[in-house]
PDB file of C-alpha atoms in Angstrom:
ATOM      1  CA  MET A   1     126.709  32.756  70.755  1.00 82.00           C
ATOM      2  CA  HIS A   2     127.193  36.530  69.995  1.00 93.00           C
ATOM      3  CA  PRO A   3     130.348  38.504  70.821  1.00 93.00           C
ATOM      4  CA  ILE A   4     130.792  39.761  74.343  1.00 96.00           C
ATOM      5  CA  PHE A   5     132.544  43.129  74.280  1.00 95.00           C
ATOM      6  CA  ASP A   6     133.968  45.138  77.084  1.00 95.00           C
ATOM      7  CA  VAL A   7     134.786  48.851  77.005  1.00 95.00           C
ATOM      8  CA  VAL A   8     136.571  50.994  79.551  1.00 95.00           C
ATOM      9  CA  HIS A   9     136.773  54.815  78.944  1.00 95.00           C
ATOM     10  CA  SER A  10     139.027  56.745  81.446  1.00 95.00           C
ATOM     11  CA  THR A  11     138.819  60.514  81.214  1.00 95.00           C
ATOM     12  CA  THR A  12     141.151  62.866  83.398  1.00 96.00           C
ATOM     13  CA  TYR A  13     141.399  66.565  83.728  1.00 97.00           C
ATOM     14  CA  ARG A  14     144.101  68.087  85.506  1.00 98.00           C
ATOM     15  CA  TYR A  15     144.590  71.389  86.986  1.00 98.00           C
ATOM     16  CA  SER A  16     147.512  73.198  88.669  1.00 98.00           C
ATOM     17  CA  ARG A  17     145.671  73.782  91.997  1.00 97.00           C
ATOM     18  CA  PRO A  18     142.419  72.732  93.242  1.00 97.00           C
ATOM     19  CA  VAL A  19     139.463  73.902  91.374  1.00 98.00           C
ATOM     20  CA  SER A  20     135.635  73.337  91.925  1.00 97.00           C
ATOM     21  CA  PHE A  21     133.552  71.661  89.561  1.00 98.00           C
ATOM     22  CA  GLY A  22     130.065  72.326  88.000  1.00 97.00           C
ATOM     23  CA  PRO A  23     127.763  69.506  86.752  1.00 97.00           C
ATOM     24  CA  HIS A  24     128.821  67.250  84.291  1.00 98.00           C
ATOM     25  CA  ARG A  25     126.829  64.994  81.789  1.00 97.00           C
ATOM     26  CA  VAL A  26     128.389  61.834  80.568  1.00 97.00           C
ATOM     27  CA  MET A  27     126.910  59.853  77.884  1.00 96.00           C
ATOM     28  CA  TYR A  28     128.538  56.483  78.172  1.00 93.00           C
ATOM     29  CA  ARG A  29     125.856  53.637  78.626  1.00 93.00           C
ATOM     30  CA  PRO A  30     125.132  51.736  75.236  1.00 94.00           C
ATOM     31  CA  ARG A  31     121.915  52.453  73.838  1.00 91.00           C
ATOM     32  CA  ALA A  32     120.308  48.914  74.039  1.00 92.00           C
ATOM     33  CA  SER A  33     117.898  47.520  71.344  1.00 93.00           C
ATOM     34  CA  HIS A  34     117.592  44.079  69.475  1.00 93.00           C
ATOM     35  CA  ASP A  35     121.127  44.238  68.392  1.00 95.00           C
ATOM     36  CA  ILE A  36     122.666  45.324  71.714  1.00 96.00           C
ATOM     37  CA  ARG A  37     122.141  43.941  74.916  1.00 96.00           C
ATOM     38  CA  VAL A  38     123.885  45.442  77.915  1.00 97.00           C
ATOM     39  CA  LEU A  39     124.934  43.261  80.522  1.00 97.00           C
ATOM     40  CA  ALA A  40     126.808  45.344  83.200  1.00 97.00           C
ATOM     41  CA  SER A  41     127.832  49.157  83.241  1.00 96.00           C
ATOM     42  CA  ASP A  42     129.608  51.032  85.944  1.00 97.00           C
ATOM     43  CA  LEU A  43     130.663  54.722  86.412  1.00 98.00           C
ATOM     44  CA  LYS A  44     133.373  55.775  88.889  1.00 98.00           C
ATOM     45  CA  VAL A  45     134.243  59.549  89.526  1.00 98.00           C
ATOM     46  CA  SER A  46     137.054  60.917  91.557  1.00 97.00           C
ATOM     47  CA  PRO A  47     136.591  63.212  93.705  1.00 97.00           C
ATOM     48  CA  HIS A  48     133.440  61.773  95.480  1.00 96.00           C
ATOM     49  CA  ALA A  49     130.353  62.890  93.366  1.00 97.00           C
ATOM     50  CA  LYS A  50     126.614  62.670  93.335  1.00 97.00           C
ATOM     51  CA  GLN A  51     125.210  60.858  90.120  1.00 96.00           C
ATOM     52  CA  TYR A  52     122.140  59.945  88.781  1.00 94.00           C
ATOM     53  CA  LEU A  53     120.817  58.695  85.439  1.00 96.00           C
ATOM     54  CA  VAL A  54     118.307  60.208  83.158  1.00 97.00           C
ATOM     55  CA  GLN A  55     117.165  60.154  79.403  1.00 96.00           C
ATOM     56  CA  ASP A  56     117.574  63.006  77.198  1.00 96.00           C
ATOM     57  CA  VAL A  57     115.331  64.186  74.415  1.00 96.00           C
ATOM     58  CA  PHE A  58     116.646  61.485  72.304  1.00 96.00           C
ATOM     59  CA  SER A  59     116.038  58.654  74.697  1.00 96.00           C
ATOM     60  CA  ASN A  60     119.824  58.305  75.425  1.00 97.00           C
ATOM     61  CA  SER A  61     120.849  57.375  78.820  1.00 97.00           C
ATOM     62  CA  VAL A  62     122.801  60.227  80.170  1.00 97.00           C
ATOM     63  CA  ALA A  63     124.514  60.157  83.741  1.00 97.00           C
ATOM     64  CA  LEU A  64     124.432  63.673  85.629  1.00 98.00           C
ATOM     65  CA  VAL A  65     127.517  64.049  88.084  1.00 98.00           C
ATOM     66  CA  GLN A  66     128.249  66.536  90.139  1.00 98.00           C
ATOM     67  CA  PRO A  67     131.595  66.375  92.160  1.00 98.00           C
ATOM     68  CA  LEU A  68     131.336  67.382  95.666  1.00 97.00           C
ATOM     69  CA  GLU A  69     134.998  68.323  96.453  1.00 96.00           C
ATOM     70  CA  ALA A  70     137.395  70.833  94.869  1.00 97.00           C
ATOM     71  CA  ALA A  71     140.520  68.920  93.489  1.00 98.00           C
ATOM     72  CA  THR A  72     143.670  69.220  90.983  1.00 98.00           C
ATOM     73  CA  GLU A  73     142.308  66.249  89.114  1.00 98.00           C
ATOM     74  CA  LEU A  74     138.774  65.006  87.744  1.00 98.00           C
ATOM     75  CA  ARG A  75     138.884  61.569  86.716  1.00 98.00           C
ATOM     76  CA  ILE A  76     135.744  59.532  85.114  1.00 98.00           C
ATOM     77  CA  VAL A  77     135.825  56.163  84.357  1.00 97.00           C
ATOM     78  CA  CYS A  78     133.121  54.570  82.145  1.00 97.00           C
ATOM     79  CA  SER A  79     132.889  50.855  81.743  1.00 97.00           C
ATOM     80  CA  PHE A  80     130.232  48.581  80.424  1.00 97.00           C
ATOM     81  CA  THR A  81     129.918  45.125  79.116  1.00 98.00           C
ATOM     82  CA  ILE A  82     127.538  44.056  76.329  1.00 97.00           C
ATOM     83  CA  GLU A  83     126.358  41.262  74.064  1.00 97.00           C
ATOM     84  CA  HIS A  84     126.232  42.486  70.437  1.00 96.00           C
ATOM     85  CA  ALA A  85     124.250  40.555  68.056  1.00 95.00           C
ATOM     86  CA  GLY A  86     125.191  42.711  65.175  1.00 92.00           C
ATOM     87  CA  SER A  87     122.943  45.100  62.899  1.00 87.00           C
ATOM     88  CA  PHE A  88     122.745  44.243  59.093  1.00 90.00           C
ATOM     89  CA  ASN A  89     120.048  46.475  58.161  1.00 91.00           C
ATOM     90  CA  LEU A  90     121.894  47.348  54.802  1.00 91.00           C
ATOM     91  CA  GLU A  91     120.937  43.984  53.587  1.00 90.00           C
ATOM     92  CA  LEU A  92     117.466  44.315  53.983  1.00 93.00           C
ATOM     93  CA  PRO A  93     114.875  44.861  51.212  1.00 95.00           C
ATOM     94  CA  MET A  94     114.027  48.429  50.543  1.00 96.00           C
ATOM     95  CA  ASP A  95     110.345  49.649  50.103  1.00 96.00           C
ATOM     96  CA  ALA A  96     109.429  49.504  46.383  1.00 95.00           C
ATOM     97  CA  GLN A  97     108.892  53.136  45.927  1.00 95.00           C
ATOM     98  CA  ALA A  98     112.026  54.183  47.662  1.00 96.00           C
ATOM     99  CA  ILE A  99     114.472  51.828  45.340  1.00 95.00           C
ATOM    100  CA  SER A 100     114.903  54.605  42.937  1.00 94.00           C
ATOM    101  CA  TYR A 101     116.346  58.105  43.650  1.00 95.00           C
ATOM    102  CA  PRO A 102     114.381  60.513  44.483  1.00 94.00           C
ATOM    103  CA  PHE A 103     112.224  58.943  46.631  1.00 96.00           C
ATOM    104  CA  SER A 104     109.558  60.419  49.148  1.00 95.00           C
ATOM    105  CA  TYR A 105     109.059  59.416  53.019  1.00 97.00           C
ATOM    106  CA  ALA A 106     105.669  58.553  53.852  1.00 96.00           C
ATOM    107  CA  ALA A 107     103.893  61.129  55.272  1.00 95.00           C
ATOM    108  CA  SER A 108     103.486  59.728  58.740  1.00 94.00           C
ATOM    109  CA  ASP A 109     107.353  59.126  59.026  1.00 96.00           C
ATOM    110  CA  ARG A 110     108.049  62.498  57.569  1.00 96.00           C
ATOM    111  CA  LEU A 111     106.540  64.048  60.565  1.00 96.00           C
ATOM    112  CA  ASP A 112     108.620  62.364  63.196  1.00 96.00           C
ATOM    113  CA  LEU A 113     111.500  62.720  60.603  1.00 98.00           C
ATOM    114  CA  GLU A 114     111.413  66.323  60.123  1.00 96.00           C
ATOM    115  CA  HIS A 115     114.355  67.436  62.423  1.00 96.00           C
ATOM    116  CA  TYR A 116     116.700  64.452  60.942  1.00 98.00           C
ATOM    117  CA  LEU A 117     115.788  65.817  57.364  1.00 98.00           C
ATOM    118  CA  ARG A 118     116.720  69.446  57.503  1.00 96.00           C
ATOM    119  CA  PRO A 119     120.328  70.399  57.243  1.00 96.00           C
ATOM    120  CA  HIS A 120     121.671  72.364  60.261  1.00 95.00           C
ATOM    121  CA  TYR A 121     124.877  74.007  58.764  1.00 96.00           C
ATOM    122  CA  ALA A 122     124.694  76.936  56.200  1.00 94.00           C
ATOM    123  CA  ASP A 123     126.171  76.410  52.698  1.00 94.00           C
ATOM    124  CA  PRO A 124     126.124  79.771  51.206  1.00 91.00           C
ATOM    125  CA  ASP A 125     128.363  78.858  48.481  1.00 93.00           C
ATOM    126  CA  GLY A 126     126.674  75.595  47.672  1.00 95.00           C
ATOM    127  CA  VAL A 127     129.994  73.601  48.171  1.00 96.00           C
ATOM    128  CA  VAL A 128     128.223  70.690  50.531  1.00 97.00           C
ATOM    129  CA  GLN A 129     125.333  70.624  47.591  1.00 97.00           C
ATOM    130  CA  ASN A 130     127.387  70.466  44.866  1.00 96.00           C
ATOM    131  CA  TRP A 131     129.691  67.948  46.326  1.00 97.00           C
ATOM    132  CA  ALA A 132     126.493  65.787  47.309  1.00 98.00           C
ATOM    133  CA  ARG A 133     124.951  65.972  43.942  1.00 96.00           C
ATOM    134  CA  GLN A 134     128.024  63.899  42.155  1.00 95.00           C
ATOM    135  CA  PHE A 135     126.617  60.752  43.556  1.00 96.00           C
ATOM    136  CA  VAL A 136     123.189  61.156  42.175  1.00 93.00           C
ATOM    137  CA  ARG A 137     123.695  61.434  38.481  1.00 80.00           C
ATOM    138  CA  PRO A 138     121.638  59.326  36.250  1.00 74.00           C
ATOM    139  CA  SER A 139     122.547  57.026  33.603  1.00 68.00           C
ATOM    140  CA  LEU A 140     121.631  55.391  30.096  1.00 56.00           C
ATOM    141  CA  ALA A 141     120.441  52.236  29.937  1.00 55.00           C
ATOM    142  CA  THR A 142     122.556  49.343  28.912  1.00 60.00           C
ATOM    143  CA  ASP A 143     119.881  47.905  26.559  1.00 61.00           C
ATOM    144  CA  GLY A 144     120.589  50.511  23.977  1.00 63.00           C
ATOM    145  CA  SER A 145     117.184  52.125  24.245  1.00 68.00           C
ATOM    146  CA  GLY A 146     118.470  55.438  25.422  1.00 60.00           C
ATOM    147  CA  ALA A 147     116.442  55.285  28.475  1.00 64.00           C
ATOM    148  CA  ILE A 148     117.595  57.491  31.554  1.00 69.00           C
ATOM    149  CA  VAL A 149     118.163  55.006  34.701  1.00 70.00           C
ATOM    150  CA  MET A 150     117.752  57.087  37.966  1.00 80.00           C
ATOM    151  CA  PRO A 151     120.592  56.017  40.715  1.00 90.00           C
ATOM    152  CA  ASN A 152     119.670  53.319  43.324  1.00 94.00           C
ATOM    153  CA  SER A 153     118.721  55.232  46.571  1.00 96.00           C
ATOM    154  CA  ARG A 154     120.886  52.964  48.783  1.00 96.00           C
ATOM    155  CA  GLN A 155     123.868  52.821  46.415  1.00 95.00           C
ATOM    156  CA  ILE A 156     124.266  56.346  46.645  1.00 97.00           C
ATOM    157  CA  LEU A 157     124.890  56.330  50.425  1.00 98.00           C
ATOM    158  CA  VAL A 158     127.557  53.312  49.964  1.00 97.00           C
ATOM    159  CA  ASP A 159     129.258  55.185  46.967  1.00 97.00           C
ATOM    160  CA  MET A 160     129.304  58.357  49.277  1.00 98.00           C
ATOM    161  CA  THR A 161     130.698  56.448  52.212  1.00 98.00           C
ATOM    162  CA  HIS A 162     133.454  54.866  50.157  1.00 97.00           C
ATOM    163  CA  HIS A 163     134.453  58.433  48.735  1.00 98.00           C
ATOM    164  CA  ILE A 164     134.865  60.095  51.922  1.00 98.00           C
ATOM    165  CA  LYS A 165     136.999  57.363  53.181  1.00 97.00           C
ATOM    166  CA  ASN A 166     139.132  57.033  50.131  1.00 97.00           C
ATOM    167  CA  GLY A 167     139.325  60.726  48.937  1.00 96.00           C
ATOM    168  CA  LEU A 168     139.789  62.384  52.411  1.00 97.00           C
ATOM    169  CA  ARG A 169     142.615  62.142  54.508  1.00 96.00           C
ATOM    170  CA  TYR A 170     141.877  61.138  58.134  1.00 95.00           C
ATOM    171  CA  ALA A 171     143.149  63.237  61.057  1.00 91.00           C
ATOM    172  CA  SER A 172     142.774  62.581  64.551  1.00 83.00           C
ATOM    173  CA  ARG A 173     141.885  65.855  66.744  1.00 76.00           C
ATOM    174  CA  ASP A 174     141.829  66.032  70.483  1.00 67.00           C
ATOM    175  CA  GLU A 175     140.064  69.496  70.043  1.00 69.00           C
ATOM    176  CA  GLU A 176     136.393  69.586  71.222  1.00 73.00           C
ATOM    177  CA  GLY A 177     133.828  70.060  68.587  1.00 82.00           C
ATOM    178  CA  THR A 178     133.777  69.392  64.868  1.00 92.00           C
ATOM    179  CA  GLN A 179     134.629  71.066  61.577  1.00 95.00           C
ATOM    180  CA  THR A 180     131.772  72.568  59.577  1.00 96.00           C
ATOM    181  CA  PRO A 181     131.220  70.294  56.351  1.00 97.00           C
ATOM    182  CA  ALA A 182     132.336  73.013  54.065  1.00 96.00           C
ATOM    183  CA  GLN A 183     135.664  73.310  55.953  1.00 96.00           C
ATOM    184  CA  THR A 184     135.879  69.494  55.895  1.00 97.00           C
ATOM    185  CA  LEU A 185     135.936  69.579  52.293  1.00 97.00           C
ATOM    186  CA  VAL A 186     138.034  72.388  51.711  1.00 95.00           C
ATOM    187  CA  LEU A 187     140.807  70.968  54.217  1.00 96.00           C
ATOM    188  CA  GLY A 188     140.337  67.671  52.405  1.00 97.00           C
ATOM    189  CA  SER A 189     140.730  65.987  56.093  1.00 96.00           C
ATOM    190  CA  GLY A 190     139.137  65.207  59.487  1.00 96.00           C
ATOM    191  CA  SER A 191     138.089  63.116  61.954  1.00 95.00           C
ATOM    192  CA  CYS A 192     135.601  60.795  62.682  1.00 95.00           C
ATOM    193  CA  ARG A 193     133.116  63.297  63.677  1.00 96.00           C
ATOM    194  CA  ASP A 194     133.879  65.415  60.800  1.00 97.00           C
ATOM    195  CA  TYR A 195     133.432  62.856  58.336  1.00 98.00           C
ATOM    196  CA  ALA A 196     130.128  61.940  60.106  1.00 98.00           C
ATOM    197  CA  LEU A 197     128.903  65.396  60.006  1.00 98.00           C
ATOM    198  CA  LEU A 198     130.015  65.925  56.284  1.00 98.00           C
ATOM    199  CA  MET A 199     128.001  62.894  55.221  1.00 98.00           C
ATOM    200  CA  MET A 200     124.972  63.626  57.384  1.00 98.00           C
ATOM    201  CA  GLU A 201     124.882  67.231  56.147  1.00 98.00           C
ATOM    202  CA  ALA A 202     125.424  66.076  52.332  1.00 98.00           C
ATOM    203  CA  ALA A 203     122.771  63.231  52.675  1.00 98.00           C
ATOM    204  CA  ARG A 204     120.067  65.671  54.044  1.00 98.00           C
ATOM    205  CA  ARG A 205     120.596  67.974  51.314  1.00 98.00           C
ATOM    206  CA  LEU A 206     119.610  64.967  48.914  1.00 98.00           C
ATOM    207  CA  GLY A 207     116.585  64.459  50.862  1.00 98.00           C
ATOM    208  CA  TYR A 208     117.696  61.615  53.335  1.00 98.00           C
ATOM    209  CA  ALA A 209     116.951  61.825  56.931  1.00 98.00           C
ATOM    210  CA  CYS A 210     120.138  61.226  59.054  1.00 98.00           C
ATOM    211  CA  ARG A 211     121.067  61.098  62.609  1.00 98.00           C
ATOM    212  CA  PHE A 212     124.601  61.419  63.914  1.00 98.00           C
ATOM    213  CA  VAL A 213     126.148  58.208  66.310  1.00 98.00           C
ATOM    214  CA  SER A 214     128.333  58.654  68.978  1.00 97.00           C
ATOM    215  CA  GLY A 215     130.117  55.379  70.363  1.00 96.00           C
ATOM    216  CA  TYR A 216     133.240  52.971  70.181  1.00 95.00           C
ATOM    217  CA  LEU A 217     134.990  51.093  67.444  1.00 93.00           C
ATOM    218  CA  TYR A 218     136.114  47.298  67.859  1.00 91.00           C
ATOM    219  CA  ASP A 219     139.341  46.483  66.295  1.00 83.00           C
ATOM    220  CA  PRO A 220     140.369  42.971  66.431  1.00 81.00           C
ATOM    221  CA  ALA A 221     144.048  44.101  65.586  1.00 74.00           C
ATOM    222  CA  LEU A 222     144.022  45.606  69.253  1.00 65.00           C
ATOM    223  CA  ASP A 223     143.416  42.178  70.937  1.00 64.00           C
ATOM    224  CA  ARG A 224     146.687  40.634  69.475  1.00 57.00           C
ATOM    225  CA  VAL A 225     150.137  41.110  70.767  1.00 40.00           C
ATOM    226  CA  ALA A 226     151.491  41.356  67.130  1.00 34.00           C
ATOM    227  CA  ALA A 227     148.669  42.638  64.703  1.00 46.00           C
ATOM    228  CA  GLU A 228     149.065  41.950  61.131  1.00 50.00           C
ATOM    229  CA  GLY A 229     147.598  44.106  58.308  1.00 50.00           C
ATOM    230  CA  GLU A 230     145.796  47.536  58.741  1.00 54.00           C
ATOM    231  CA  ALA A 231     144.469  48.533  61.714  1.00 53.00           C
ATOM    232  CA  VAL A 232     140.802  49.982  61.759  1.00 56.00           C
ATOM    233  CA  VAL A 233     140.987  53.864  61.842  1.00 55.00           C
ATOM    234  CA  GLY A 234     139.672  55.406  64.932  1.00 50.00           C
ATOM    235  CA  ALA A 235     139.621  52.492  67.021  1.00 53.00           C
ATOM    236  CA  GLY A 236     140.870  52.781  70.687  1.00 61.00           C
ATOM    237  CA  ALA A 237     138.833  55.952  70.938  1.00 70.00           C
ATOM    238  CA  THR A 238     135.492  57.050  70.773  1.00 87.00           C
ATOM    239  CA  HIS A 239     133.973  56.946  67.516  1.00 94.00           C
ATOM    240  CA  ALA A 240     131.412  58.831  65.551  1.00 96.00           C
ATOM    241  CA  TRP A 241     129.152  57.652  62.265  1.00 98.00           C
ATOM    242  CA  VAL A 242     125.900  58.167  60.730  1.00 98.00           C
ATOM    243  CA  GLN A 243     122.484  56.393  60.660  1.00 98.00           C
ATOM    244  CA  VAL A 244     120.448  56.971  57.586  1.00 98.00           C
ATOM    245  CA  TYR A 245     116.393  56.248  57.792  1.00 98.00           C
ATOM    246  CA  LEU A 246     115.515  54.130  54.332  1.00 98.00           C
ATOM    247  CA  PRO A 247     112.139  53.054  54.072  1.00 97.00           C
ATOM    248  CA  GLY A 248     112.196  49.292  54.815  1.00 96.00           C
ATOM    249  CA  PRO A 249     115.274  48.537  56.531  1.00 97.00           C
ATOM    250  CA  GLY A 250     114.923  51.543  58.782  1.00 97.00           C
ATOM    251  CA  TRP A 251     117.950  53.308  60.568  1.00 97.00           C
ATOM    252  CA  VAL A 252     121.196  52.005  58.554  1.00 97.00           C
ATOM    253  CA  ALA A 253     124.629  52.671  59.848  1.00 97.00           C
ATOM    254  CA  PHE A 254     127.213  54.180  57.443  1.00 98.00           C
ATOM    255  CA  ASP A 255     130.701  54.754  59.045  1.00 97.00           C
ATOM    256  CA  PRO A 256     132.564  57.014  56.399  1.00 97.00           C
ATOM    257  CA  THR A 257     135.690  56.571  58.218  1.00 96.00           C
ATOM    258  CA  ASN A 258     136.259  52.720  57.776  1.00 94.00           C
ATOM    259  CA  ALA A 259     133.393  51.998  55.239  1.00 94.00           C
ATOM    260  CA  PHE A 260     131.499  49.907  57.494  1.00 94.00           C
ATOM    261  CA  PHE A 261     127.697  49.362  57.091  1.00 95.00           C
ATOM    262  CA  GLY A 262     126.877  47.972  60.654  1.00 92.00           C
ATOM    263  CA  GLY A 263     128.142  44.608  61.746  1.00 91.00           C
ATOM    264  CA  THR A 264     129.380  44.264  65.122  1.00 92.00           C
ATOM    265  CA  ASN A 265     132.284  46.621  65.121  1.00 92.00           C
ATOM    266  CA  LEU A 266     130.426  49.533  65.864  1.00 95.00           C
ATOM    267  CA  ILE A 267     129.194  50.078  69.562  1.00 96.00           C
ATOM    268  CA  ARG A 268     126.376  52.625  69.635  1.00 96.00           C
ATOM    269  CA  VAL A 269     126.158  54.661  72.663  1.00 96.00           C
ATOM    270  CA  ALA A 270     124.087  57.717  71.427  1.00 97.00           C
ATOM    271  CA  THR A 271     122.227  59.356  68.584  1.00 97.00           C
ATOM    272  CA  ALA A 272     121.562  62.850  68.231  1.00 97.00           C
ATOM    273  CA  ARG A 273     120.398  65.557  65.521  1.00 97.00           C
ATOM    274  CA  ASP A 274     123.864  67.143  65.767  1.00 97.00           C
ATOM    275  CA  PRO A 275     127.261  66.501  66.991  1.00 96.00           C
ATOM    276  CA  SER A 276     127.009  68.851  70.049  1.00 94.00           C
ATOM    277  CA  GLN A 277     124.403  67.014  71.420  1.00 96.00           C
ATOM    278  CA  ALA A 278     126.279  63.690  71.738  1.00 95.00           C
ATOM    279  CA  SER A 279     129.473  64.663  73.544  1.00 93.00           C
ATOM    280  CA  PRO A 280     130.847  61.825  75.798  1.00 93.00           C
ATOM    281  CA  ILE A 281     131.625  64.298  78.601  1.00 95.00           C
ATOM    282  CA  SER A 282     130.646  67.744  78.794  1.00 95.00           C
ATOM    283  CA  GLY A 283     130.749  70.206  81.981  1.00 96.00           C
ATOM    284  CA  SER A 284     132.323  73.147  83.750  1.00 96.00           C
ATOM    285  CA  TRP A 285     134.901  74.172  86.115  1.00 97.00           C
ATOM    286  CA  ASP A 286     135.527  77.399  88.619  1.00 97.00           C
ATOM    287  CA  GLY A 287     139.091  78.761  88.328  1.00 94.00           C
ATOM    288  CA  GLU A 288     141.368  80.650  86.311  1.00 94.00           C
ATOM    289  CA  PRO A 289     142.090  80.083  82.700  1.00 91.00           C
ATOM    290  CA  GLY A 290     145.784  79.074  83.567  1.00 95.00           C
ATOM    291  CA  ASP A 291     144.744  76.404  86.087  1.00 97.00           C
ATOM    292  CA  TYR A 292     143.801  73.887  83.254  1.00 96.00           C
ATOM    293  CA  LEU A 293     146.864  71.782  82.400  1.00 96.00           C
ATOM    294  CA  GLY A 294     145.164  69.462  80.018  1.00 94.00           C
ATOM    295  CA  MET A 295     143.133  65.897  79.437  1.00 93.00           C
ATOM    296  CA  GLU A 296     144.055  62.612  78.967  1.00 92.00           C
ATOM    297  CA  VAL A 297     141.659  60.004  77.386  1.00 91.00           C
ATOM    298  CA  GLU A 298     142.303  56.304  77.302  1.00 91.00           C
ATOM    299  CA  VAL A 299     139.856  53.923  75.877  1.00 92.00           C
ATOM    300  CA  MET A 300     139.907  49.958  75.451  1.00 92.00           C
ATOM    301  CA  VAL A 301     137.453  47.917  73.761  1.00 93.00           C
ATOM    302  CA  ARG A 302     138.108  44.207  74.088  1.00 92.00           C
ATOM    303  CA  ARG A 303     136.104  41.085  73.095  1.00 92.00           C
ATOM    304  CA  ARG A 304     136.030  38.171  75.202  1.00 90.00           C
TER     305      ARG A 304
END
């Protein structure tokens, strides 16, 4: 029996006086596949709103929400139940021609992967490029022959994942958006979205096709009244990680915040070319800037 998870994500926007609302886009329904099966999903909005589901350009499910009344509070409660078989693609065999780095994608794959191969953030001083190159240094053969051994293309990504987790300082941020990859390196810290963007852009500069993943993170410690041991970083909130396309295994999950490589702890909701395209909730309201009082977010991820 595969584990079953219940997720409830509540977002409340507060205002000092009634304001009117424009359309909102809500990404909450998990991206189902062979590893995730959606058993139930629900979306409640207050004040009353029109809502319907569409698929975006990446085939993610998006709820389009239009509140129908002015109010001092907009509350959006997303909930769903899934069966999670787990993703263990990192363990699958690589195509022979892609085991060693560098490698090339097949021409037919490269055509479809083009937008995931191209870096999207400027790196005029080469900060991200130079940081990424440290993971691809060749080594000498251990048999004394003096032969040059090229690095393993999969191990490069594993090493990068561990390096981000252990070498940077995690810092939760409530502000919208992400730091640029260069900013994250200069600051030496970032949120899960910043970590994911850094790894994605660095790997792209090494020739890997990568996409951003938005979703949720399950931490067993949160299910216990008295948890022992270190809690998983980023649990109890929305989470972000990276998928890299490797010839053979296909799209493989890399979570640089926790050094996870798939499994059942990562609950995928949306994939996109850039973090800005996978915001859990985005929308507009009409009023004075001083009317906005703030936002509250609560996320519950529980295993049955």
